[in-house]
XYZ file of C-alpha atoms in Angstrom:
743
model
C 27.800 12.250 -38.103
C 29.663 8.575 -38.087
C 28.421 5.345 -36.727
C 28.749 5.146 -33.151
C 29.421 1.661 -32.474
C 31.964 1.842 -34.892
C 33.613 4.892 -33.316
C 33.996 2.873 -30.243
C 37.346 1.320 -29.513
C 39.543 -0.181 -27.281
C 41.076 1.906 -24.235
C 44.512 3.009 -23.677
C 45.659 0.708 -20.824
C 47.525 2.318 -18.018
C 50.867 4.189 -18.639
C 53.112 6.606 -17.401
C 53.280 8.768 -20.639
C 50.381 10.718 -22.631
C 49.818 13.417 -25.292
C 48.774 16.616 -25.168
C 48.365 18.964 -27.534
C 48.738 21.840 -25.580
C 51.328 22.407 -22.774
C 49.485 22.780 -18.859
C 51.419 24.686 -16.728
C 52.611 21.944 -13.882
C 52.586 18.800 -16.377
C 55.275 17.019 -17.018
C 54.452 14.462 -19.933
C 57.386 12.276 -19.533
C 55.861 10.999 -15.544
C 52.092 10.998 -15.550
C 50.735 9.638 -12.626
C 50.090 10.618 -9.309
C 53.824 11.478 -8.756
C 53.601 15.243 -7.966
C 53.304 15.979 -12.016
C 49.422 17.398 -13.160
C 46.718 15.110 -12.439
C 42.964 15.934 -13.335
C 41.287 13.409 -10.638
C 39.988 15.369 -7.674
C 42.340 14.278 -4.483
C 40.030 11.904 -2.945
C 39.794 9.548 -6.437
C 43.287 10.206 -6.424
C 44.278 8.262 -3.350
C 41.699 5.525 -4.518
C 44.656 3.673 -6.696
C 48.283 3.571 -6.160
C 49.472 4.835 -9.194
C 47.557 8.336 -8.370
C 49.007 8.903 -5.030
C 51.883 11.188 -4.275
C 55.140 9.688 -3.521
C 55.160 10.342 0.085
C 51.713 8.734 -0.152
C 52.799 4.928 1.370
C 50.471 4.672 3.678
C 46.944 5.093 2.999
C 45.841 5.915 6.364
C 47.965 8.852 6.391
C 47.842 9.762 3.460
C 43.811 10.559 3.084
C 44.365 13.081 6.014
C 45.374 15.500 4.345
C 44.986 17.443 0.804
C 48.090 18.035 -1.484
C 49.172 21.673 -2.122
C 48.078 22.825 -5.594
C 49.830 23.463 -8.561
C 51.472 27.103 -9.480
C 49.355 29.454 -11.650
C 51.448 31.366 -13.992
C 51.359 35.589 -12.324
C 49.262 37.547 -14.696
C 51.190 41.005 -15.634
C 50.239 44.331 -13.624
C 48.730 45.905 -16.450
C 46.577 44.322 -19.181
C 46.362 46.162 -22.608
C 43.502 45.869 -24.656
C 43.903 43.490 -27.568
C 42.485 41.246 -30.153
C 41.180 37.881 -28.840
C 43.847 35.062 -29.719
C 40.971 32.727 -30.694
C 38.872 34.620 -32.915
C 40.945 37.585 -33.871
C 38.179 40.018 -33.843
C 37.014 40.656 -30.779
C 38.939 43.817 -28.785
C 39.519 42.124 -25.160
C 41.512 42.601 -21.564
C 40.970 39.561 -20.472
C 43.228 36.894 -20.136
C 43.581 33.301 -20.394
C 44.027 31.616 -16.808
C 46.293 29.284 -17.340
C 48.336 30.690 -20.994
C 47.581 34.039 -20.486
C 47.121 34.447 -23.916
C 43.939 37.216 -24.624
C 40.587 35.895 -24.542
C 37.327 37.112 -25.375
C 34.624 36.347 -23.149
C 32.167 34.425 -25.922
C 35.250 31.876 -27.056
C 36.417 31.284 -23.434
C 35.447 28.469 -21.235
C 34.974 28.995 -17.669
C 36.327 26.118 -16.150
C 36.890 25.013 -12.454
C 40.699 24.216 -11.682
C 41.015 22.239 -8.894
C 44.005 20.957 -9.085
C 45.617 24.668 -9.359
C 43.595 25.256 -6.266
C 40.766 27.203 -8.099
C 37.694 25.226 -7.370
C 35.247 28.268 -8.524
C 35.360 28.395 -12.778
C 37.646 30.510 -14.420
C 38.050 31.774 -17.944
C 39.932 29.414 -19.959
C 41.046 29.932 -24.010
C 40.036 26.567 -26.607
C 43.401 25.226 -26.358
C 43.747 24.806 -22.879
C 40.151 23.536 -22.546
C 40.824 21.167 -24.413
C 43.672 19.969 -23.153
C 42.353 20.286 -19.812
C 39.359 17.799 -21.134
C 42.093 15.648 -22.868
C 43.915 14.526 -20.144
C 41.126 14.283 -17.404
C 39.093 11.804 -20.228
C 42.605 10.017 -20.330
C 42.886 9.699 -16.812
C 39.962 8.665 -15.623
C 39.900 5.691 -18.321
C 43.082 4.084 -16.904
C 41.846 4.934 -13.301
C 38.720 3.092 -13.850
C 40.714 0.629 -15.936
C 43.090 0.019 -12.381
C 40.221 0.051 -10.381
C 38.881 -3.006 -11.916
C 42.067 -4.468 -12.095
C 42.112 -3.799 -8.454
C 38.692 -5.645 -7.628
C 39.792 -8.729 -9.345
C 43.067 -8.936 -7.364
C 41.458 -8.412 -4.204
C 43.274 -5.211 -3.040
C 39.950 -2.413 -4.300
C 40.341 0.701 -2.088
C 36.490 1.587 -0.899
C 35.435 5.022 -1.588
C 35.799 7.229 1.901
C 35.292 11.223 3.252
C 37.996 13.262 4.375
C 37.465 14.233 8.421
C 36.931 17.659 7.637
C 33.711 20.380 8.886
C 33.809 23.235 6.644
C 31.923 26.519 7.770
C 29.220 25.987 5.029
C 28.323 22.204 6.316
C 27.839 23.909 9.728
C 25.707 26.870 8.159
C 23.591 23.817 6.547
C 22.828 22.326 9.527
C 22.200 25.205 11.379
C 19.577 26.330 8.433
C 18.067 22.457 8.578
C 17.644 22.986 12.713
C 16.081 26.065 12.176
C 13.527 25.102 9.498
C 12.569 22.133 11.721
C 11.836 24.291 14.522
C 10.033 26.942 12.240
C 7.811 24.153 10.608
C 6.397 23.337 14.271
C 5.372 26.412 15.165
C 2.279 28.227 14.071
C 0.554 27.916 10.534
C 2.006 31.160 8.615
C 5.578 30.259 9.922
C 5.172 26.412 9.036
C 4.104 27.558 5.417
C 7.270 30.245 4.998
C 9.677 27.251 6.655
C 8.187 25.018 4.054
C 8.685 27.448 0.986
C 12.388 28.067 2.567
C 12.831 24.259 2.438
C 11.545 24.359 -0.730
C 13.719 27.000 -2.175
C 17.306 24.964 -0.047
C 16.554 21.735 -1.785
C 15.096 22.104 -4.857
C 15.482 25.967 -6.029
C 12.469 27.803 -7.469
C 11.598 24.842 -9.464
C 10.607 23.543 -6.003
C 7.794 26.235 -4.936
C 5.787 24.386 -7.448
C 5.559 22.153 -5.034
C 3.501 23.441 -2.810
C 0.786 24.822 -5.346
C -1.123 21.203 -6.796
C -1.694 17.949 -4.603
C 1.748 15.682 -4.795
C -0.665 13.150 -6.408
C -1.639 14.913 -9.347
C 0.504 18.142 -10.173
C 2.759 15.970 -11.886
C 0.091 14.617 -14.186
C -1.671 17.711 -14.275
C 1.578 19.444 -15.517
C 1.703 16.765 -17.559
C -1.732 17.365 -19.557
C -1.616 20.506 -19.414
C 1.629 21.372 -21.191
C 0.009 19.211 -24.549
C -3.146 21.416 -24.437
C -1.439 24.582 -25.076
C -3.694 26.326 -22.570
C -2.679 29.188 -20.686
C -4.913 31.555 -20.222
C -7.136 31.353 -16.547
C -9.818 30.252 -18.145
C -8.730 27.599 -19.759
C -7.071 26.214 -17.338
C -10.137 25.792 -15.012
C -11.538 23.965 -18.509
C -8.848 21.750 -18.650
C -9.014 20.933 -14.693
C -12.866 19.703 -14.994
C -11.920 18.299 -17.379
C -9.091 16.311 -16.225
C -11.289 15.799 -13.182
C -14.485 14.070 -14.000
C -12.155 11.899 -16.683
C -10.903 10.190 -13.419
C -14.884 9.715 -12.580
C -15.192 8.227 -15.560
C -12.255 6.014 -15.809
C -13.061 4.522 -12.175
C -16.900 3.735 -13.718
C -15.643 2.343 -16.520
C -12.569 0.040 -14.604
C -14.883 -1.491 -11.598
C -17.988 -1.961 -13.907
C -16.441 -5.815 -14.590
C -13.985 -6.716 -12.124
C -12.541 -9.283 -13.546
C -11.805 -8.103 -16.717
C -8.520 -6.884 -16.313
C -7.992 -10.455 -14.566
C -9.179 -12.326 -17.681
C -7.211 -10.255 -20.527
C -4.181 -10.729 -18.283
C -4.785 -14.774 -18.302
C -6.612 -15.433 -21.730
C -8.398 -19.196 -21.657
C -7.456 -21.850 -23.983
C -9.407 -21.121 -26.872
C -8.545 -17.514 -27.335
C -4.704 -18.392 -27.056
C -5.260 -20.931 -29.532
C -6.580 -18.311 -31.821
C -4.369 -16.346 -31.284
C -1.309 -18.519 -31.792
C -3.101 -19.756 -35.289
C -3.113 -16.142 -36.299
C 0.693 -15.423 -35.018
C -0.698 -12.795 -32.569
C 1.398 -12.786 -29.055
C -0.948 -13.554 -25.919
C -0.601 -12.403 -22.160
C 0.766 -15.216 -19.632
C 2.007 -15.187 -16.184
C 5.302 -14.542 -15.123
C 7.775 -16.564 -14.343
C 9.108 -17.213 -10.907
C 12.543 -17.094 -11.995
C 12.013 -13.597 -13.564
C 10.362 -12.488 -10.374
C 13.298 -13.606 -8.735
C 15.716 -11.485 -11.039
C 13.689 -8.225 -10.556
C 13.595 -9.201 -7.144
C 17.184 -9.297 -6.778
C 17.561 -6.063 -8.891
C 14.666 -4.085 -7.538
C 16.607 -2.301 -4.041
C 19.679 -1.390 -6.395
C 17.368 0.103 -9.112
C 15.313 1.379 -6.737
C 16.797 2.530 -3.549
C 20.076 2.388 -3.305
C 21.481 4.211 -6.672
C 19.236 7.385 -4.828
C 21.519 7.635 -2.338
C 22.880 11.405 -1.741
C 26.914 10.593 -1.753
C 29.055 7.780 -3.097
C 30.212 6.420 0.549
C 26.313 6.357 1.432
C 26.066 3.853 -1.919
C 28.682 2.060 -1.283
C 27.257 1.111 2.041
C 24.227 0.086 0.805
C 25.704 -2.016 -2.063
C 27.261 -3.096 0.107
C 24.750 -4.713 2.168
C 23.429 -6.511 -1.003
C 26.401 -8.007 -1.567
C 28.339 -5.646 -3.968
C 31.432 -3.901 -4.391
C 31.475 -0.036 -5.849
C 33.791 -0.003 -8.379
C 33.213 3.650 -9.696
C 30.420 5.971 -10.477
C 29.621 8.948 -12.905
C 31.363 12.219 -12.141
C 28.294 13.969 -11.428
C 26.885 11.730 -9.018
C 26.432 13.545 -5.724
C 26.300 17.136 -7.838
C 23.096 18.631 -7.735
C 23.653 19.755 -10.899
C 23.379 17.547 -13.272
C 23.845 18.212 -16.979
C 21.718 17.130 -19.860
C 21.718 13.381 -21.196
C 24.235 12.474 -17.825
C 22.206 10.937 -15.634
C 23.737 9.261 -12.292
C 24.759 6.041 -13.078
C 27.195 3.267 -10.974
C 29.096 0.058 -11.655
C 29.009 -2.557 -8.820
C 30.175 -6.099 -9.205
C 29.752 -9.227 -6.567
C 32.582 -11.457 -6.464
C 30.106 -14.409 -4.762
C 27.626 -14.378 -8.032
C 30.435 -12.838 -10.364
C 28.085 -10.248 -11.702
C 28.476 -7.049 -12.660
C 25.610 -4.377 -12.730
C 25.374 -1.222 -14.122
C 22.649 0.947 -12.479
C 21.510 3.930 -14.150
C 19.841 6.527 -11.885
C 16.388 8.150 -12.654
C 14.609 11.501 -12.941
C 16.493 13.673 -10.101
C 17.604 17.307 -11.307
C 17.303 19.523 -13.810
C 19.554 18.221 -16.018
C 17.710 14.857 -16.369
C 14.537 16.740 -16.916
C 16.109 18.299 -20.056
C 17.018 15.054 -20.907
C 13.455 13.878 -20.379
C 12.021 16.466 -22.922
C 14.412 15.759 -25.659
C 11.560 13.558 -27.318
C 12.492 13.560 -30.887
C 12.714 10.427 -32.091
C 16.424 9.429 -33.655
C 17.656 6.747 -35.473
C 20.355 4.574 -33.146
C 23.125 3.707 -35.096
C 24.449 7.368 -35.722
C 26.693 9.713 -33.066
C 25.323 12.936 -33.145
C 27.761 15.997 -32.454
C 25.931 17.643 -29.571
C 25.974 14.397 -27.734
C 28.916 15.172 -25.964
C 29.693 11.582 -25.733
C 33.418 11.603 -26.143
C 35.261 9.269 -23.558
C 38.790 8.203 -23.250
C 37.452 4.964 -25.087
C 37.773 7.461 -28.245
C 40.820 8.861 -27.489
C 44.019 7.139 -29.237
C 46.167 5.142 -27.144
C 49.340 7.069 -25.795
C 52.202 6.483 -28.021
C 56.335 5.973 -26.527
C 59.291 7.841 -28.010
C 59.307 5.712 -31.124
C 55.686 6.629 -31.739
C 54.696 3.464 -30.865
C 51.615 2.613 -29.159
C 52.354 2.226 -25.533
C 50.889 -1.237 -23.974
C 51.304 -2.192 -20.550
C 51.739 -5.883 -19.878
C 49.657 -5.427 -16.282
C 46.831 -4.451 -18.037
C 45.869 -6.146 -21.617
C 42.829 -3.817 -23.706
C 39.673 -5.462 -24.363
C 38.991 -7.213 -27.477
C 37.608 -4.317 -30.301
C 34.302 -3.356 -30.476
C 32.452 -4.895 -33.539
C 30.617 -2.583 -36.617
C 27.412 -4.072 -35.972
C 25.719 -0.803 -36.034
C 21.655 -2.381 -36.399
C 19.061 -0.006 -37.349
C 15.983 1.210 -35.735
C 15.028 4.579 -33.634
C 14.813 5.846 -30.189
C 13.977 9.032 -27.763
C 16.688 11.428 -28.401
C 17.540 12.013 -25.045
C 17.469 8.839 -23.797
C 19.825 7.728 -26.786
C 22.248 10.511 -26.049
C 22.353 9.050 -22.428
C 22.712 5.447 -23.803
C 25.927 6.626 -26.006
C 27.347 8.457 -23.518
C 26.824 5.803 -20.795
C 28.298 2.686 -22.828
C 31.451 4.712 -24.170
C 31.695 5.542 -20.198
C 31.163 1.214 -18.699
C 31.883 -0.853 -22.019
C 35.795 -1.286 -21.519
C 35.470 -2.203 -17.893
C 32.401 -3.975 -18.425
C 34.595 -6.217 -21.451
C 37.204 -6.669 -19.031
C 34.938 -8.089 -16.427
C 33.336 -10.557 -18.614
C 36.576 -11.436 -19.565
C 37.072 -12.444 -16.194
C 33.851 -14.771 -16.291
C 31.372 -12.082 -14.922
C 27.975 -11.568 -16.395
C 27.204 -8.095 -17.351
C 23.747 -6.423 -16.119
C 21.987 -3.227 -16.780
C 18.924 -2.308 -14.520
C 17.333 1.315 -13.945
C 13.809 3.200 -12.811
C 12.254 5.484 -14.761
C 14.467 7.600 -16.839
C 17.584 5.283 -15.663
C 15.678 1.826 -17.127
C 15.299 3.693 -20.623
C 18.915 4.683 -20.435
C 19.808 0.918 -19.551
C 17.517 -0.579 -22.125
C 18.968 1.083 -24.798
C 22.527 0.968 -23.402
C 22.595 -2.789 -23.769
C 20.845 -2.663 -26.768
C 24.194 -0.889 -28.219
C 26.470 -3.374 -25.963
C 24.890 -6.123 -27.325
C 25.082 -5.430 -30.986
C 28.779 -4.493 -30.288
C 29.439 -8.026 -28.556
C 26.906 -10.339 -29.796
C 28.762 -12.676 -27.766
C 28.091 -10.617 -24.172
C 24.836 -11.602 -23.346
C 24.123 -8.477 -21.440
C 20.252 -8.534 -19.780
C 18.489 -5.568 -18.709
C 15.849 -5.507 -15.899
C 14.007 -1.870 -15.965
C 11.580 -0.662 -14.035
C 8.641 1.586 -14.867
C 10.567 1.643 -18.051
C 9.485 4.595 -20.592
C 8.023 3.963 -24.016
C 11.462 5.037 -25.862
C 12.127 2.731 -28.848
C 10.457 1.874 -32.280
C 8.779 -1.794 -32.691
C 11.775 -3.140 -34.386
C 13.883 -2.356 -31.529
C 11.392 -3.582 -28.984
C 11.466 -7.013 -30.782
C 15.427 -7.239 -31.657
C 15.418 -6.789 -27.274
C 13.268 -9.072 -26.353
C 15.229 -11.533 -25.101
C 17.709 -9.797 -23.284
C 15.603 -6.997 -21.603
C 12.805 -7.193 -19.204
C 10.470 -3.882 -18.580
C 8.423 -4.007 -15.474
C 5.288 -1.854 -15.516
C 3.082 -1.109 -12.327
C -0.803 -0.323 -12.532
C -1.520 2.624 -14.372
C 2.054 4.297 -14.300
C 1.886 6.958 -16.129
C 5.583 7.310 -17.679
C 5.534 3.918 -19.071
C 2.875 5.185 -21.552
C 3.376 8.637 -22.583
C 4.088 8.414 -26.022
C 3.406 11.361 -28.813
C 0.489 9.010 -29.778
C -1.340 8.693 -26.621
C -0.422 12.046 -25.429
C -2.560 13.119 -28.404
C -4.972 10.953 -27.966
C -5.131 12.021 -24.179
C -5.508 15.468 -25.382
C -8.195 15.425 -27.773
C -10.072 13.100 -25.018
C -10.113 16.386 -22.716
C -11.159 18.746 -25.192
C -14.033 16.257 -25.861
C -15.392 16.052 -22.055
C -15.255 19.675 -21.967
C -17.634 19.570 -24.065
C -19.726 16.645 -22.276
C -23.245 17.356 -20.997
C -22.520 15.217 -18.047
C -19.431 16.931 -16.748
C -21.273 20.451 -17.185
C -23.868 18.852 -15.200
C -21.568 17.805 -12.463
C -19.961 20.617 -12.297
C -22.511 22.449 -12.101
C -23.908 20.784 -9.181
C -20.294 20.835 -7.067
C -19.916 24.431 -7.186
C -23.459 24.808 -6.244
C -22.808 22.824 -3.044
C -19.310 24.504 -3.044
C -21.060 28.032 -2.339
C -23.537 26.604 0.139
C -20.761 24.753 2.053
C -19.023 28.506 2.144
C -22.094 30.171 3.363
C -22.661 27.851 6.255
C -18.592 28.179 7.225
C -18.134 24.903 6.104
C -20.466 24.126 8.825
C -19.510 19.916 10.163
C -21.049 17.429 8.709
C -22.961 14.472 10.464
C -24.098 10.843 9.338
C -27.516 10.939 8.586
C -28.844 7.525 7.596
C -32.529 8.210 7.179
C -30.961 10.076 3.939
C -30.025 7.396 2.043
C -31.291 7.994 -0.977
C -33.260 10.487 -0.701
C -30.717 12.357 -2.948
C -32.539 15.884 -2.144
C -29.854 17.727 -1.011
C -26.866 15.941 -3.656
C -29.408 16.712 -6.379
C -28.698 20.744 -5.693
C -32.580 21.620 -4.031
C -33.104 24.302 -1.819
C -34.188 28.249 -1.958
C -31.484 29.287 -4.621
C -31.096 26.811 -6.852
C -33.399 28.905 -9.895
C -30.941 31.594 -9.408
C -27.642 29.818 -9.320
C -28.641 27.312 -11.891
C -29.390 30.682 -14.540
C -26.034 31.825 -13.653
C -24.549 28.857 -14.294
C -26.058 28.285 -17.511
C -25.014 32.138 -18.725
C -21.439 30.896 -17.731
C -21.798 27.631 -19.798
C -23.105 29.499 -22.946
C -20.128 31.784 -22.637
C -17.724 28.970 -22.367
C -19.180 27.403 -25.226
C -18.478 29.959 -27.163
C -15.077 30.701 -26.554
C -14.567 26.703 -27.138
C -16.515 26.970 -30.319
C -13.699 30.132 -31.147
C -10.459 27.316 -29.944
C -11.894 25.257 -31.971
C -11.979 26.692 -35.025
C -8.069 27.313 -34.474
C -7.548 24.187 -33.457
C -5.476 22.252 -35.961
C -5.208 18.557 -35.311
C -1.966 16.502 -36.675
C -3.420 12.965 -37.909
C -2.193 10.334 -35.420
C -0.416 8.071 -37.792
C 1.954 11.099 -38.508
C 3.156 11.355 -35.137
C 6.233 8.653 -34.209
C 5.201 4.642 -32.594
C 6.974 3.961 -29.877
C 6.614 1.192 -27.615
C 8.158 -0.118 -24.188
C 10.995 -1.613 -25.234
C 11.942 -6.028 -24.218
C 9.421 -8.156 -22.795
C 6.834 -6.018 -20.979
C 5.698 -7.410 -17.223
C 2.552 -5.733 -16.163
C 1.721 -5.804 -12.385
C -2.202 -5.675 -12.015
C -4.571 -5.875 -8.913
C -6.980 -8.509 -8.856
C -8.826 -9.617 -5.818
C -7.240 -7.512 -3.710
C -3.605 -8.479 -4.401
C -1.290 -7.880 -7.192
C -0.345 -10.367 -9.719
C 2.061 -10.222 -12.884
C 1.526 -11.174 -16.262
C 3.487 -11.262 -19.265
C 1.777 -9.000 -22.017
C 2.161 -8.219 -25.626
C 3.876 -4.852 -26.355
C 0.694 -3.623 -27.915
C -1.556 -4.734 -24.730
C -4.212 -2.209 -25.133
C -3.876 -1.055 -21.505
C -0.419 0.069 -22.029
C -1.406 2.239 -25.005
C -3.112 4.709 -23.797
C -3.198 7.183 -20.498
C -5.446 5.928 -17.821
C -6.648 8.899 -15.917
C -6.448 7.756 -12.310
C -6.143 8.471 -8.763
C -2.517 6.499 -8.991
C -1.724 7.112 -12.100
C 1.624 9.114 -10.502
C 1.998 7.416 -7.227
C 1.938 4.036 -9.119
C 5.610 5.254 -10.804
C 6.713 5.277 -7.335
C 9.809 2.947 -6.262
C 8.748 1.834 -2.978
C 5.101 0.927 -4.107
C 7.057 -0.870 -7.298
C 8.795 -2.833 -4.429
C 5.882 -4.318 -2.040
C 3.938 -4.630 -4.906
C 7.059 -7.031 -6.898
C 7.389 -8.439 -3.652
C 3.464 -9.225 -3.642
C 3.456 -10.824 -6.616
C 5.924 -13.371 -5.666
C 4.464 -13.622 -2.202
C 0.317 -13.862 -2.970
C -1.880 -16.347 -2.500
C -2.971 -18.135 -6.277
C -6.214 -18.641 -4.710
C -6.526 -16.135 -1.915
C -7.911 -12.106 -1.719
C -11.364 -11.248 -1.835
C -13.862 -10.881 -4.487
C -14.774 -7.569 -4.585
C -18.409 -6.727 -5.316
C -20.055 -4.718 -8.355
C -19.618 -1.155 -8.310
C -23.251 -0.449 -8.597
C -24.454 -3.018 -6.363
C -24.093 -0.290 -3.479
C -25.969 3.273 -2.906
C -24.799 3.338 0.518
C -21.581 2.618 2.753
C -21.705 -1.259 3.554
C -20.696 -0.042 7.103
C -22.406 3.262 7.884
C -25.181 2.620 5.734
C -25.151 5.956 4.789
C -24.246 8.064 1.525
C -20.928 7.680 0.410
C -20.451 11.496 0.350
C -22.116 12.084 3.636
C -18.293 13.523 4.162
C -17.701 15.475 1.313
C -18.442 19.127 0.115
C -20.700 17.656 -3.018
C -23.307 15.555 -2.894
C -23.405 14.706 -6.512
C -23.214 11.801 -8.434
C -19.312 12.526 -9.794
C -18.510 12.970 -5.910
C -20.770 9.926 -5.086
C -18.116 7.944 -7.201
C -14.869 9.317 -5.983
C -16.026 8.364 -2.441
C -16.938 5.190 -3.648
C -13.544 3.119 -2.019
C -13.116 -0.906 -1.789
C -12.066 -2.169 0.988
C -9.373 -4.305 0.416
C -10.244 -6.898 3.534
C -13.509 -7.804 2.286
C -14.378 -6.506 -1.283
C -16.915 -4.224 0.128
C -17.734 -0.607 -0.777
C -17.444 1.590 2.026
C -16.746 5.386 2.424
C -13.666 7.075 3.077
C -14.290 7.955 7.045
C -15.223 4.356 7.516
C -11.889 3.043 5.934
C -9.874 5.283 7.080
C -7.125 2.012 8.525
C -4.545 0.662 6.406
C -2.938 -2.640 7.211
C -1.161 -5.524 5.236
C -2.789 -8.562 4.037
C -0.079 -10.668 5.296
C -2.693 -13.780 5.506
C -2.772 -13.565 2.084
C 0.295 -12.963 0.931
C 0.515 -9.496 0.940
C 3.338 -6.806 1.054
C 1.720 -3.064 0.894
C -0.247 -1.354 3.365
C -4.453 -1.587 1.795
C -7.013 0.255 2.625
């Protein structure tokens, strides 16, 4: 392992000569570029820069209408004799390398697509040819990006485009989509089948998981299930029971004092003075200038970067005043590689700003990146990061062996070896190292032309963008690159989080679970669920809900009606009835069996001390958006803010991570009337709905105390407690500066 920042070097300028360790068919090292020789760049990419176009492609409008003829491949022999592998010299094989026809065994071969040779599907390639392909591709890609920066600065940037073709596969996809849309409108069994096929079409087998749990709870429940190490069906029931009633408990605690959250985010003068004396941070309102910056980058990070194709991304960015220079190689692919999140570099000529926007979790590769949660040092390059780039390649040499420099493309200044220290989550560290090696040459050149460097992203993208800005500023102390992250995970150790406080701004919305997931918070949450399983209140509420469910099944879900006279009676909600004794006896017997099994589990459970687990924080300056008096407000909070150190089990813990809600609440924080909004009445001030005067749970299956709490809802317009059927409508509270629809 070597120092990462010291390994970055200035990229080679555009040249017409490069060294290839192993010759490739059709490749001419004396004539490099788009003049009929080998090129690893796709045709659409080549046509966007003049140096890569074929000699006949002088007219861009005609050149984009056809594809070049593929380069010829060597013809394999008619009969292949079994011989030993040329790479390992051990395994007998009859397989030949597609490019050089040398014998190669299957374990030593690298299946590689060869689009330049007209072979889009992977073919076996020997290690030497694979290394040469990678070397040429990285070198060409780096120089192509350098040309894109040059063309932008000279106002001659060619936009991304699509070929006017309609292959059979596209027609088949349209027919399948139309068929699924039609079947979805048919009766229930066929509609369920259509939903299953649609999930398979879009997400593969993993998409079927979306049909098993409610959308609001499936992600958080899967997370909590993984940390409890439970797999038996009875264990699943226990965890779900603990999770379900823990949400109820959290709701009771939160609304016991509706003004507490406001006081925590806006401490009084005496408390602030006391914290200053003790050298501690205190919460304070976010500045208007910072909110405007967040709002400026929000459409790019929360919407545009999730575009399905590069052309649609280009159009979205253009509507925001930005030009797309280039994006990650696998941006439009559904097969993302691990530690290779999608990104794009866009530039605004009017604002003189270059923005690197990183996409959040989208595919399986991004999920693998999220799961690489070991804490590793920042100042080393790991061999498995595959962060090699043309920026690591030595510059090409001329015939005399001297580095070839082009006067039209001066390289950016070399990177210093100021590595710094600190630790971060492995997946995001590897992704940030790769991202910096991809964009640093172009960013450096744009900064030398007077442009500001900015990083932004959402979720996984926000964590990678924050770490990339740390790497970039450490290597260039005078760069002043800033980062604006939305839903930034706790991905760095406290020393790194404090280091980037001046240039990284992290925005957290409400109970967003992703920002709070750390090794320690997950452990505390898991221990809390284990203790909740033994809580007598949880057992009583679960028993009441089970009995009510049995009665409802027996009545074939007889429709409920409002009965005002039964308000406060509680006979039905308390589990009264003819069969109460028998049902309670069976329930007590079942709880006794569960308690015995739980005791056995506790004996086998080995608790790891929390102090031995890594401690990570949200990087930079943390801005927390929270609701108060029916409107969202925003305050700067300490990184060790208590509400951000625990996973808050609530009904909105997953919803608060959504991109649309982030944008709406951010707009609301800027436009909200400081004195506007409705005062919410105390949570225990009513036993019945303020509108219909019935029990809150009159329309629910159960009438238990827990169900009453779940059905107690606040009207955001007047602050009173109402039931679900009386508060189905939603509207925007525009009179107070609200932006999102509220109940």
